[in-house]
Coordinates of C-alpha atoms in Angstrom, one line a residue:
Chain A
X9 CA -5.4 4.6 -43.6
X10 CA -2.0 5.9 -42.1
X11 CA 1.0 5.4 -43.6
X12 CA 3.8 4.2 -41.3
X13 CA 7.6 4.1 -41.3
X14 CA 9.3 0.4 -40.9
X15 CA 10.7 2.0 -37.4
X16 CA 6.9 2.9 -36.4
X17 CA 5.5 0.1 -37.9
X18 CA 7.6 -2.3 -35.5
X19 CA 6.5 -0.1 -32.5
X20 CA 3.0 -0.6 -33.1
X21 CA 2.8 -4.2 -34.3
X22 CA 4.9 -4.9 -30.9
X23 CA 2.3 -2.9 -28.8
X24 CA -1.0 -4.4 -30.8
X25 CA 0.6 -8.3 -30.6
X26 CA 1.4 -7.7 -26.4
X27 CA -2.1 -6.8 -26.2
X28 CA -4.0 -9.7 -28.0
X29 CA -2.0 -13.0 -27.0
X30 CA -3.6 -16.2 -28.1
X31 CA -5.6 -14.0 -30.7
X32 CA -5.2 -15.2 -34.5
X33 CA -4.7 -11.8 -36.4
X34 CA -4.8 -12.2 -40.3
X35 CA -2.1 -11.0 -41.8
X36 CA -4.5 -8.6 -43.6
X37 CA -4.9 -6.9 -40.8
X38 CA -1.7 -5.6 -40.9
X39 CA -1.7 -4.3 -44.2
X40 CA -4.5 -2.7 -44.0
X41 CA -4.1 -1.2 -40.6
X42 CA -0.2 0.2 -42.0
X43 CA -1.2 0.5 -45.5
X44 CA 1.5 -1.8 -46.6
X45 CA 2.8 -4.9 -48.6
X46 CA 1.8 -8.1 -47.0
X47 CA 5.5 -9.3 -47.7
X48 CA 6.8 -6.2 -45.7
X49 CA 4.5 -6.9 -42.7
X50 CA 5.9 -10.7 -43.1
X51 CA 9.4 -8.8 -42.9
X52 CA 8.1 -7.2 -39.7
X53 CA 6.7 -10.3 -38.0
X54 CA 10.1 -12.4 -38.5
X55 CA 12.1 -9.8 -36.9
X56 CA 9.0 -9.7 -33.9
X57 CA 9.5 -13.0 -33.6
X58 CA 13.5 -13.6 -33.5
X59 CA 13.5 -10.8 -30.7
X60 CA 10.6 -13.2 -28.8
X61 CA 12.6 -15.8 -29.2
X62 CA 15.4 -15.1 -28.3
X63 CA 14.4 -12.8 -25.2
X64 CA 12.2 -15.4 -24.4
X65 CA 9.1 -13.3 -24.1
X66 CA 6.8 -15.6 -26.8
X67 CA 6.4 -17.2 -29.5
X68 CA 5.0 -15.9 -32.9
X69 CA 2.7 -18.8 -34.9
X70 CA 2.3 -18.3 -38.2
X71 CA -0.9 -20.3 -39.5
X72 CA -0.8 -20.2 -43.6
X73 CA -3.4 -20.0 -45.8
X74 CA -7.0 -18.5 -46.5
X75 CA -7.9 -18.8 -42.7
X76 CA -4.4 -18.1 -41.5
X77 CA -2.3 -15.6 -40.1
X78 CA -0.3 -15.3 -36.9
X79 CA -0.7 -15.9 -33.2
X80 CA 1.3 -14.3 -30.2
X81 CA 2.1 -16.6 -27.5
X82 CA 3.6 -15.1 -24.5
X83 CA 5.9 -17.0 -22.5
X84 CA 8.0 -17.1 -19.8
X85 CA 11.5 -17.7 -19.7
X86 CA 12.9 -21.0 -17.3
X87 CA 15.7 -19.0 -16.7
X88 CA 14.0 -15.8 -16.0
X89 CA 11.2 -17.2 -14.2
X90 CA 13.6 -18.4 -11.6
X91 CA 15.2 -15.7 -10.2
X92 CA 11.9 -14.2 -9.9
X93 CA 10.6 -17.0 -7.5
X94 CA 13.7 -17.2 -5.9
X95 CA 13.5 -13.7 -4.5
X96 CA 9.8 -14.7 -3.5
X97 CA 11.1 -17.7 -1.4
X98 CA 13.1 -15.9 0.2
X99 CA 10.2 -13.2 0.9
X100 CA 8.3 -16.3 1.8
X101 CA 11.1 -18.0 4.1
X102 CA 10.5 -15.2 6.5
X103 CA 9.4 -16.5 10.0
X104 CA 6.8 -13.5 10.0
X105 CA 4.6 -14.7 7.6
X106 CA 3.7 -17.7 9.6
X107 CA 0.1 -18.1 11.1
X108 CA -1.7 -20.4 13.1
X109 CA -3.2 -23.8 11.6
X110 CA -0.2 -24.0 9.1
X111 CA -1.4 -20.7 7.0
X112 CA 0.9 -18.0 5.9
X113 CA 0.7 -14.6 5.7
X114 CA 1.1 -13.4 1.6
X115 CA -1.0 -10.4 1.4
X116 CA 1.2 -8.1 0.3
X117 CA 2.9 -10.8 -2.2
X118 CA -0.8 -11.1 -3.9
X119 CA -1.0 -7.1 -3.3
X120 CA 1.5 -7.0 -6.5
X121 CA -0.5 -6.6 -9.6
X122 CA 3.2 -6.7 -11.5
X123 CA 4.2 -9.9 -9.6
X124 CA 0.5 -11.4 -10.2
X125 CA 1.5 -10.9 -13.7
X126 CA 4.3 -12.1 -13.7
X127 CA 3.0 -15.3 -11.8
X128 CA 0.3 -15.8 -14.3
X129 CA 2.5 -14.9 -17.6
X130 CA 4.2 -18.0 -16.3
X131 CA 1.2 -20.5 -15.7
X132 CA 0.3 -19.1 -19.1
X133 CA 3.6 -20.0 -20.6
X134 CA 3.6 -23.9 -19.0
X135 CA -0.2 -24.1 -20.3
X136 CA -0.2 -22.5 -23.5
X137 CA -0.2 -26.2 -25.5
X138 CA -3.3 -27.2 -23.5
X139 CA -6.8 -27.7 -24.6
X140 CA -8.4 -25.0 -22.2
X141 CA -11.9 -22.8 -22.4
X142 CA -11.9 -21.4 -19.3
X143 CA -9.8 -20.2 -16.2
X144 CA -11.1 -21.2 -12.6
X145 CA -10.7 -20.3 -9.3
X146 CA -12.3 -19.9 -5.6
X147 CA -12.6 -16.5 -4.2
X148 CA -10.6 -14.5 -2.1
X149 CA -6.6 -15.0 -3.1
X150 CA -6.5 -16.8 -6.0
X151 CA -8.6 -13.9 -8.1
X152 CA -5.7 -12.3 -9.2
X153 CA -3.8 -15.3 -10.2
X154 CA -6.4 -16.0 -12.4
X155 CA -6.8 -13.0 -13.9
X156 CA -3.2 -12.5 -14.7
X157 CA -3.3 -16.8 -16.1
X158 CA -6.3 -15.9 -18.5
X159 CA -5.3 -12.9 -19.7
X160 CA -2.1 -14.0 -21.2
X161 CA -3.9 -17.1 -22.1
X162 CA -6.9 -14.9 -23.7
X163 CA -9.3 -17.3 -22.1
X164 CA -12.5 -15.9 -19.6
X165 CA -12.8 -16.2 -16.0
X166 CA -15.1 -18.4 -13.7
X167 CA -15.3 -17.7 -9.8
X168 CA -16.5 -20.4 -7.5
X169 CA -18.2 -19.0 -4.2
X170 CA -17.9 -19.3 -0.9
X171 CA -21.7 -18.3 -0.4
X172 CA -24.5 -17.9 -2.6
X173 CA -24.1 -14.2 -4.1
X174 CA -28.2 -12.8 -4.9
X175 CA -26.9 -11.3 -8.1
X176 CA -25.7 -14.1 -9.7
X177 CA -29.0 -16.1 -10.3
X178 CA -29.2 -19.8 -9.6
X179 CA -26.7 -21.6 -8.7
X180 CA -24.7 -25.3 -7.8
X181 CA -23.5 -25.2 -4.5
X182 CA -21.3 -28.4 -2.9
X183 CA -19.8 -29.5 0.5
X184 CA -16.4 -30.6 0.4
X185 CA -14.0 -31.4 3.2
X186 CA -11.0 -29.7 3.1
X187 CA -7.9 -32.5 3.4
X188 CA -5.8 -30.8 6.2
X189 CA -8.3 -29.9 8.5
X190 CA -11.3 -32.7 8.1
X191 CA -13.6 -29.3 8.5
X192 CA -16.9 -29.1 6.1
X193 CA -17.1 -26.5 3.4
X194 CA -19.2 -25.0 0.7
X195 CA -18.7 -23.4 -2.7
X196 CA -21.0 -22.0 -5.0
X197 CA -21.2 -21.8 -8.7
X198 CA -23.8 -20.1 -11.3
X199 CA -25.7 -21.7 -13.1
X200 CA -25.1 -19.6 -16.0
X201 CA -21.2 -18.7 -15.3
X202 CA -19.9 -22.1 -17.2
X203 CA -20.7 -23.9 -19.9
X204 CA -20.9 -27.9 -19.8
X205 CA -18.1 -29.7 -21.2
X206 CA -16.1 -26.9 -20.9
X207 CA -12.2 -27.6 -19.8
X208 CA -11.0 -25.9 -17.1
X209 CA -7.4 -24.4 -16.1
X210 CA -8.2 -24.2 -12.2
X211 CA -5.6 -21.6 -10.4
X212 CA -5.2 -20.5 -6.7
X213 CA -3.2 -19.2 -4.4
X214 CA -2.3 -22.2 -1.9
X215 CA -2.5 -26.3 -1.4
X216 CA -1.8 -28.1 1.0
X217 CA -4.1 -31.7 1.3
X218 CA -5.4 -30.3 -2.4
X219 CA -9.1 -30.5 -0.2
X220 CA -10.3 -27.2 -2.0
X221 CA -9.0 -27.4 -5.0
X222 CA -10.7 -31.2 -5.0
X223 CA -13.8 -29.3 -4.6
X224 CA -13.6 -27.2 -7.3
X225 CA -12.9 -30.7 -9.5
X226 CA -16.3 -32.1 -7.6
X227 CA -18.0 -28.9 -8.7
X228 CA -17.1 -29.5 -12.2
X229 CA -18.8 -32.7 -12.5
X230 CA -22.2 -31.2 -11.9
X231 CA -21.3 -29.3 -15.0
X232 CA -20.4 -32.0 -17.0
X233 CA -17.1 -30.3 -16.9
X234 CA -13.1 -31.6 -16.9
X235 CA -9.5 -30.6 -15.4
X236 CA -7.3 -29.5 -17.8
X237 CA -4.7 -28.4 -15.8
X238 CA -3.9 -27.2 -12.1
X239 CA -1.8 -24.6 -11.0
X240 CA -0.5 -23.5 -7.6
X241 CA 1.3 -20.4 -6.1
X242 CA 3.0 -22.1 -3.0
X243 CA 2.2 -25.9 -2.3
X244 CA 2.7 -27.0 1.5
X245 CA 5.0 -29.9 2.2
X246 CA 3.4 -30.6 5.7
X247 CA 1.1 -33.2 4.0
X248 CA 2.0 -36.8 3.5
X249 CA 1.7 -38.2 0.1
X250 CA -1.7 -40.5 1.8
X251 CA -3.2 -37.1 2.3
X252 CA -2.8 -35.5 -0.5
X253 CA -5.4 -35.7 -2.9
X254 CA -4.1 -34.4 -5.8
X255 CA -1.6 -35.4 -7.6
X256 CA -1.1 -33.5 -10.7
X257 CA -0.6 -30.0 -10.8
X258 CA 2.1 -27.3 -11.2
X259 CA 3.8 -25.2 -8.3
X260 CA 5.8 -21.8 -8.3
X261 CA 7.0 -22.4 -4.1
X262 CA 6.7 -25.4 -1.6
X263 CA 7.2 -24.7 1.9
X264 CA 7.7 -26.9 5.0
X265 CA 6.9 -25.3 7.9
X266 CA 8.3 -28.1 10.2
X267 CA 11.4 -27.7 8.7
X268 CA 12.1 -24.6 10.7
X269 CA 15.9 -23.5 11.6
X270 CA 15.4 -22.9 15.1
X271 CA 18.2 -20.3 15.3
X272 CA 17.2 -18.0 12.6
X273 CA 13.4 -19.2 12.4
X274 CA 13.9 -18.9 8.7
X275 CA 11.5 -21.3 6.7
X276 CA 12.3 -23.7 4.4
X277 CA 11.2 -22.5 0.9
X278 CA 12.1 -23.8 -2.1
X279 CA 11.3 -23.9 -5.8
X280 CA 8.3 -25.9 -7.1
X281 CA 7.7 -28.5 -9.7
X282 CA 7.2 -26.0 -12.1
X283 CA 10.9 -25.7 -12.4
X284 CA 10.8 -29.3 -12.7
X285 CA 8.1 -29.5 -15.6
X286 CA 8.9 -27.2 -17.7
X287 CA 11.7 -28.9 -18.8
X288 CA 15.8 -28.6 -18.7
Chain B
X7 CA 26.2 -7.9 -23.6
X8 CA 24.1 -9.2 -27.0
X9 CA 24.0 -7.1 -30.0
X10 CA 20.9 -5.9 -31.1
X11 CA 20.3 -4.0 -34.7
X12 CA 17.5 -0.9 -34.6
X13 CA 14.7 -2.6 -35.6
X14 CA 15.1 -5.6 -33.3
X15 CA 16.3 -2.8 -30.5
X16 CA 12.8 -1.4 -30.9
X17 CA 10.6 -4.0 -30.2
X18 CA 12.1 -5.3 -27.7
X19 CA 12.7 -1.6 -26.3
X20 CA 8.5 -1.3 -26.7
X21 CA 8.2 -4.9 -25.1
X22 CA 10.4 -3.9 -22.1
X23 CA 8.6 0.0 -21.8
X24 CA 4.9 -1.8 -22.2
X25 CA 5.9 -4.4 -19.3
X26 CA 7.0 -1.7 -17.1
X27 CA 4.6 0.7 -16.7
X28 CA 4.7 4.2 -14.7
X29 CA 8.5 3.1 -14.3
X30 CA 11.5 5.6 -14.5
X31 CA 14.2 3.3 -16.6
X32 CA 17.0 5.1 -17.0
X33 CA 19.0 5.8 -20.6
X34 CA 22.0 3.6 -19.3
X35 CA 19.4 0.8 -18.2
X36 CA 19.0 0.8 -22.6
X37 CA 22.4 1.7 -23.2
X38 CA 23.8 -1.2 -21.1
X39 CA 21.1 -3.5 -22.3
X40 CA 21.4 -3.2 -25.8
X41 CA 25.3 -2.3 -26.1
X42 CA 24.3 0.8 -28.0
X43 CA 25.0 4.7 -27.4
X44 CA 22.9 6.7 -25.5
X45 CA 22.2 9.2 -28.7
X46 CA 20.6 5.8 -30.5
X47 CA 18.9 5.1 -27.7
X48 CA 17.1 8.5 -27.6
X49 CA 16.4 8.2 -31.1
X50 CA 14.6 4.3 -30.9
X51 CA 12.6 6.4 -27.8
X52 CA 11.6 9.2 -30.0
X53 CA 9.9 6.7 -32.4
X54 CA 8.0 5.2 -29.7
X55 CA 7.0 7.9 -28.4
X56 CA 5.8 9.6 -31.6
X57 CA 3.7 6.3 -32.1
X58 CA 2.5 5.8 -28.5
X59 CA 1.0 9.4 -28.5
X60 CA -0.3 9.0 -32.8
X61 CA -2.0 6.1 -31.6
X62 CA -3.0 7.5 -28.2
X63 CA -1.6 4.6 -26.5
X64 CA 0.6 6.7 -24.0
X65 CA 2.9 9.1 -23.3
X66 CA 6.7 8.7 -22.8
X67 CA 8.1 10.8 -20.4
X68 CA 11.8 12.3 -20.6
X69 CA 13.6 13.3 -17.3
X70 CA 16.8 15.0 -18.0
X71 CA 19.8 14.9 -15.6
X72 CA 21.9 12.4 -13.3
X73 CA 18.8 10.9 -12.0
X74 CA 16.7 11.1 -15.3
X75 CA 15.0 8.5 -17.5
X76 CA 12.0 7.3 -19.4
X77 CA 8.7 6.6 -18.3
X78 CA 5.9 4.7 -20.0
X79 CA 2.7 6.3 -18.8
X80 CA 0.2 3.7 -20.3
X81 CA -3.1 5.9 -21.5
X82 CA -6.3 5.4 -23.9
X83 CA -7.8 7.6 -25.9
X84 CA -11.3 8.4 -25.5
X85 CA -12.2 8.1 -29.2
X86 CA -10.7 4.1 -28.6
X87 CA -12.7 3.8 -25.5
X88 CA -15.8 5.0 -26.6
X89 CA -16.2 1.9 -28.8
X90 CA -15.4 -0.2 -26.1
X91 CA -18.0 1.3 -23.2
X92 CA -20.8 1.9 -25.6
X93 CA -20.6 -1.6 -26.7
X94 CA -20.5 -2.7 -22.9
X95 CA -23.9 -0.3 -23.0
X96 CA -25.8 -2.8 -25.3
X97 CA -24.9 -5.9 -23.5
X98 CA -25.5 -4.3 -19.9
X99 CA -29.1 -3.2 -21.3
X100 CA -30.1 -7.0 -22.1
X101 CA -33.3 -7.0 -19.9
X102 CA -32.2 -10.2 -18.7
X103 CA -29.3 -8.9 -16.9
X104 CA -32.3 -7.3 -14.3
X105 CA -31.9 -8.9 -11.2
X106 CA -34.5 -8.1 -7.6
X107 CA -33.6 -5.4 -5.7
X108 CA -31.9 -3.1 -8.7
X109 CA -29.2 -5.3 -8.8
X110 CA -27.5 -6.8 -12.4
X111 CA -25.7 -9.7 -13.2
X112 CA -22.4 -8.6 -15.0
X113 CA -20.4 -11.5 -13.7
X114 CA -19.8 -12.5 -17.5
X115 CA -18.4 -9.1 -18.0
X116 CA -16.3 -9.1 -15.1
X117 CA -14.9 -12.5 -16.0
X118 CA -13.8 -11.4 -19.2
X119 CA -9.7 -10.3 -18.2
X120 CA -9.3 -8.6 -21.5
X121 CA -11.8 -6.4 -21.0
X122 CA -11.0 -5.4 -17.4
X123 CA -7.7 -4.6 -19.0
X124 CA -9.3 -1.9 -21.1
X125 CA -11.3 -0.7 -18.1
X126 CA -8.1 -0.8 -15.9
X127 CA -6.5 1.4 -18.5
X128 CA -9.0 3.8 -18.4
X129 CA -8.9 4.4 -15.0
X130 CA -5.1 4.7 -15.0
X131 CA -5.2 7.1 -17.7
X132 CA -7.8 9.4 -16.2
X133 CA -5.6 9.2 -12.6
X134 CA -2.5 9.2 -14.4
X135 CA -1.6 12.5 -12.8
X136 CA -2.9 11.9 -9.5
X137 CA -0.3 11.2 -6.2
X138 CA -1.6 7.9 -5.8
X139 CA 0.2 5.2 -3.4
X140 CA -2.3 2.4 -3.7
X141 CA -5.4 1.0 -5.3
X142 CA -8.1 -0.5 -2.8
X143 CA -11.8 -2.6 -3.7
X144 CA -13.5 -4.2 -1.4
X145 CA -13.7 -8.1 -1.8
X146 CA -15.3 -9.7 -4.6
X147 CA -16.4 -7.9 -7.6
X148 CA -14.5 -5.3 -7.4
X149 CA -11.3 -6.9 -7.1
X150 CA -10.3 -7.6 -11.4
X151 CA -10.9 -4.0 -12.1
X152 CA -8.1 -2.7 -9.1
X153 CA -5.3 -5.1 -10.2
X154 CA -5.8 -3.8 -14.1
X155 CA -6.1 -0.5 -13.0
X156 CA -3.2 -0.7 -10.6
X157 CA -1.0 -2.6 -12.7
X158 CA -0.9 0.0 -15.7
X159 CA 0.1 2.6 -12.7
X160 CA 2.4 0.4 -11.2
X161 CA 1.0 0.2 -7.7
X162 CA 0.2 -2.3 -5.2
X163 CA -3.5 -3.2 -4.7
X164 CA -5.4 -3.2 -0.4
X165 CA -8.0 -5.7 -0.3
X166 CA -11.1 -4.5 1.9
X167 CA -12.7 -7.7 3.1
X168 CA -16.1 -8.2 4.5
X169 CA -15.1 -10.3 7.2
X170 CA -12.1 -10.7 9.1
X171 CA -9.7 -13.4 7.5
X172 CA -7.2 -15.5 9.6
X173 CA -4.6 -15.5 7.4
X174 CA -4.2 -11.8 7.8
X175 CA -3.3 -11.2 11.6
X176 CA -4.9 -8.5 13.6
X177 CA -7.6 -5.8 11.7
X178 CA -9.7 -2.7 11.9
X179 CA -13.2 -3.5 11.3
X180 CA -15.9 -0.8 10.5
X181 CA -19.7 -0.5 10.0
X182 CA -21.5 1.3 7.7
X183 CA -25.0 1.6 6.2
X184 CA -25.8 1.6 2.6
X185 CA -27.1 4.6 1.4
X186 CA -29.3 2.6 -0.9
X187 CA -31.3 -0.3 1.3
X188 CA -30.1 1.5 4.7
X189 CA -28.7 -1.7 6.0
X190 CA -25.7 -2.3 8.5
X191 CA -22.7 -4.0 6.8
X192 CA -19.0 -4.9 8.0
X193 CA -15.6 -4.3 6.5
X194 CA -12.2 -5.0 7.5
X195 CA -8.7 -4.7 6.7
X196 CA -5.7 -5.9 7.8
X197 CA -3.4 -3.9 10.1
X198 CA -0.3 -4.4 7.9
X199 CA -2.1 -4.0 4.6
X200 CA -1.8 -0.1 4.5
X201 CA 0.7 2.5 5.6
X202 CA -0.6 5.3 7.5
X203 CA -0.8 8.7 5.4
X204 CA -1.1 6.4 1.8
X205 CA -2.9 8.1 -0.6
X206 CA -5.6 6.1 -2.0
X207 CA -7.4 5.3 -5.4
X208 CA -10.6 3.2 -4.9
X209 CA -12.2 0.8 -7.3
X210 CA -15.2 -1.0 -7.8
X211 CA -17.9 -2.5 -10.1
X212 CA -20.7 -0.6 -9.1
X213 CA -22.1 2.0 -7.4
X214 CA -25.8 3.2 -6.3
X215 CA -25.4 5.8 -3.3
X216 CA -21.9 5.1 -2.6
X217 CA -22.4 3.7 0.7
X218 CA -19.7 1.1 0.1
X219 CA -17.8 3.4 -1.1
X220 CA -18.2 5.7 2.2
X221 CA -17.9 3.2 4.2
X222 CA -14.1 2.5 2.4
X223 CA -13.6 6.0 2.9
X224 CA -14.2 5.9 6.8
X225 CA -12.1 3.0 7.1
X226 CA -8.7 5.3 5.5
X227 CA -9.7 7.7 8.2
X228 CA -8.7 5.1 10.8
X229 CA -5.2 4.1 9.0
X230 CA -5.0 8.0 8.9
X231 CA -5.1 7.6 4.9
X232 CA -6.9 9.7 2.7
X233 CA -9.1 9.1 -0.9
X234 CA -6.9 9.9 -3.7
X235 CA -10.2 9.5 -6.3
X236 CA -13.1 7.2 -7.0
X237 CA -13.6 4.8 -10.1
X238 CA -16.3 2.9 -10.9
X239 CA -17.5 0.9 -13.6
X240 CA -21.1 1.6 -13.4
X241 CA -23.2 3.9 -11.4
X242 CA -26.5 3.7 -11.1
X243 CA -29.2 6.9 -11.4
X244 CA -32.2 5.3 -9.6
X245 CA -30.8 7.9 -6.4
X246 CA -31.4 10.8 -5.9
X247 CA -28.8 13.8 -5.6
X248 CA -30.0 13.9 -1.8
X249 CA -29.7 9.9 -1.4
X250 CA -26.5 10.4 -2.9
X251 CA -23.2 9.8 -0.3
X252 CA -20.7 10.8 -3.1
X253 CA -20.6 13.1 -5.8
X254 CA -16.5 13.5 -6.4
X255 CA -15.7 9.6 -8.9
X256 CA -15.5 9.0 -12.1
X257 CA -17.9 6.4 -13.9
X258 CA -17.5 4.2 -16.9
X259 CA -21.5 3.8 -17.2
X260 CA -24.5 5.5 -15.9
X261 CA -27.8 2.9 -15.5
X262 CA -31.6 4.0 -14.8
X263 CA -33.7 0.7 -13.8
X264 CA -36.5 3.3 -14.0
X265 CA -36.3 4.0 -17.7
X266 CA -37.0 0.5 -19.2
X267 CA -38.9 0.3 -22.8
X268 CA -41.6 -1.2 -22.0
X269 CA -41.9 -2.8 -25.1
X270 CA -38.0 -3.7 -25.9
X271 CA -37.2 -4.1 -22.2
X272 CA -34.2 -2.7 -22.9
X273 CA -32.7 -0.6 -20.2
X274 CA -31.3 2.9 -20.2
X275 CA -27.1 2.6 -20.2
X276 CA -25.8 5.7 -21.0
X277 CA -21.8 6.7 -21.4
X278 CA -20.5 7.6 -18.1
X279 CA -19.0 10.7 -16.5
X280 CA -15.5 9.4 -18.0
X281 CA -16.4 10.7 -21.2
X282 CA -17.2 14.2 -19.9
X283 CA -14.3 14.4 -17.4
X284 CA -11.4 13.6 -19.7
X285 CA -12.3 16.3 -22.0
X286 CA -13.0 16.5 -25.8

């Protein structure tokens, strides 16, 4: 057993909290891992958890008793998130990054692992009250969305296929028709990669009709399965409210591609409900 | 400017360092940040660093001068990852996990984001010193173990694809044959998804004669990029050093299909070259 310094002791409580969010740690843990008084570690954790607080970074839950002990929650700041997915509406807005058939060119947006992070520290903050087992998603884009949401949410990953992968066993596979386009799809699920009656955070990149992400929801029901939440990167506007077919979910951007400037062919990109939802 | 007192300075000083990884912040950045003098500063660094390398978390670089700073160079000890792989071992040699053609399903593994973390940070602490522009995995598995890996070296991630994708304008296509079953396969990757000369780290899940690999490789050659260094999580021994396209990578896990108990079924997973390579 090491004996630590307060100082030290704050350093690497800091570092071991960052990297198990969601994870109840007894507080004997602590003790024993620093050699030190339960009521100092309690000490430790209340300054831990004013500086969270106040930075906005997480909360700290502290769970008394025999089975308790405390729980870091990251979180994501309204007012920081903002300025974050301001500067990416404005990378967004530019006429460039349009493509045929109303698609857009992010690439090198979901090329960012720190963005991704970012982007899924903040579904993770809006989600962290929620009931949810597992994080979802439909391969290519939305992968690392996914993987930044359930990591900062501590939860595992299921990927939905386009095609039936050989090495992943036996599988559900449905048609769906994506919203926007009336064109025929399939996705594929193992068997074995989700339990039933499991609830499911499903996260991806871009909606426009919601057809897709419908699909995933229709996939679900085979595994006895429910929605517990959905969350968006950029949601399209050039949908009416008859075709969309979701109605409940979160979004960082929307864009309207009709609403082109025709001088500077900037797009109009703006802030999503998230802003909205989260309150204030 | 808020106010902060040492010990609330420090974890929000680790909080800040851990969430910017491979990052030169300079002293002022703190200074500013925390309205404190630079010689406090210096101190708070020197017990995070002193804990960071105790704990074989990572280093903390110290560039002197007008443009120097503090760097986080996220690392894991190979006594800490030992545990981790070799417990990765026992679950990868479940006979169950056997799959036809020498394939295995590790989908749960891959779907656990913690994890990949871990084996993100390994990779990034073996490459730490390497001139590395940009991690790159071809499309699907491969994909959680790049953005962990590139996100603790602060780099952007290329995404090979196996088809050509609309949303990604114009593309260089390639084919190439595995090594392994000696049949023809596609890649492709967007024009605009890498800079010419960019030195490049590639990732995947697994590898039998690297043909995928190779075939990665070929494709830098025609964005007149070059391989930085290889990861991969597991390799498999069922080639031989002739059938072998690739002999310069580092592995997590070595598998030999051959070598099953016939009585357990259990399969041979042995430590991979990581655990020579990083020394000790």
């Amino acid at each position: 057993m090491k004996k630590f310094k307060r100082s030290a002791r704050l350093v690497e409580m800091t570092q071991y909290l960052m990297s198990k969010p969601h994870t109840l740690i007894p507080l004997t843990t602590f003790a024993d891992r620093y050699g030190a008084a339960k009521s100092s570690i309690s000490e430790d954790l209340a300054i831990i958890k004013e500086v969270c607080e106040s930075e906005g970074t997480g909360e700290l839950l502290t769970l008394a008793g025999a089975a308790g002990g405390v729980k870091y929650i990251p979180k994501y700041a309204l007012e920081q998130a903002k300025p974050v997915i301001e500067a990416l509406c404005a990378q967004m807005g530019h006429p460039d990054r349009m493509l045929p058939g109303g698609y857009f060119y992010i690439t090198d947006m979901l090329g960012q692992p720190s963005l991704m992070n970012d982007i899924g520290r903040m579904f993770a903050s809006v989600f962290s009250n929620h009931d949810i087992d597992v994080v979802m998603t439909v391969e290519t884009k939305g992968i690392p969305i996914a993987y930044a949401t359930a990591a900062y949410l501590n939860l595992p990953v299921v990927l939905v296929r386009r095609d039936h992968v050989v090495t992943e066993g036996s599988a559900v596979s449905i048609n769906y028709v994506s919203g926007s386009q009336k064109s025929l799809h399939t996705m594929t699920l193992a068997r074995r990669a989700l339990k039933e009656r499991s609830r499911v955070l499903i996260v991806d990149d871009f909606m426009r009709a919601g057809g897709t992400i419908n699909g995933m929801i229709e996939l679900l029901r085979e595994f006895d399965a429910t929605v517990a939440g959905v969350g968006v990167l950029v949601e399209s506007e050039d949908v009416s409210q008859d075709e969309r077919l979701l109605h409940e979910y979160v979004s960082l951007m929307r864009v309207k591609t009709e609403a082109v400037d025709p001088r500077t062919k900037q797009l109009n990109v703006a802030l999503g409900n998230f802003f909205d939802k989260s309150g204030k």
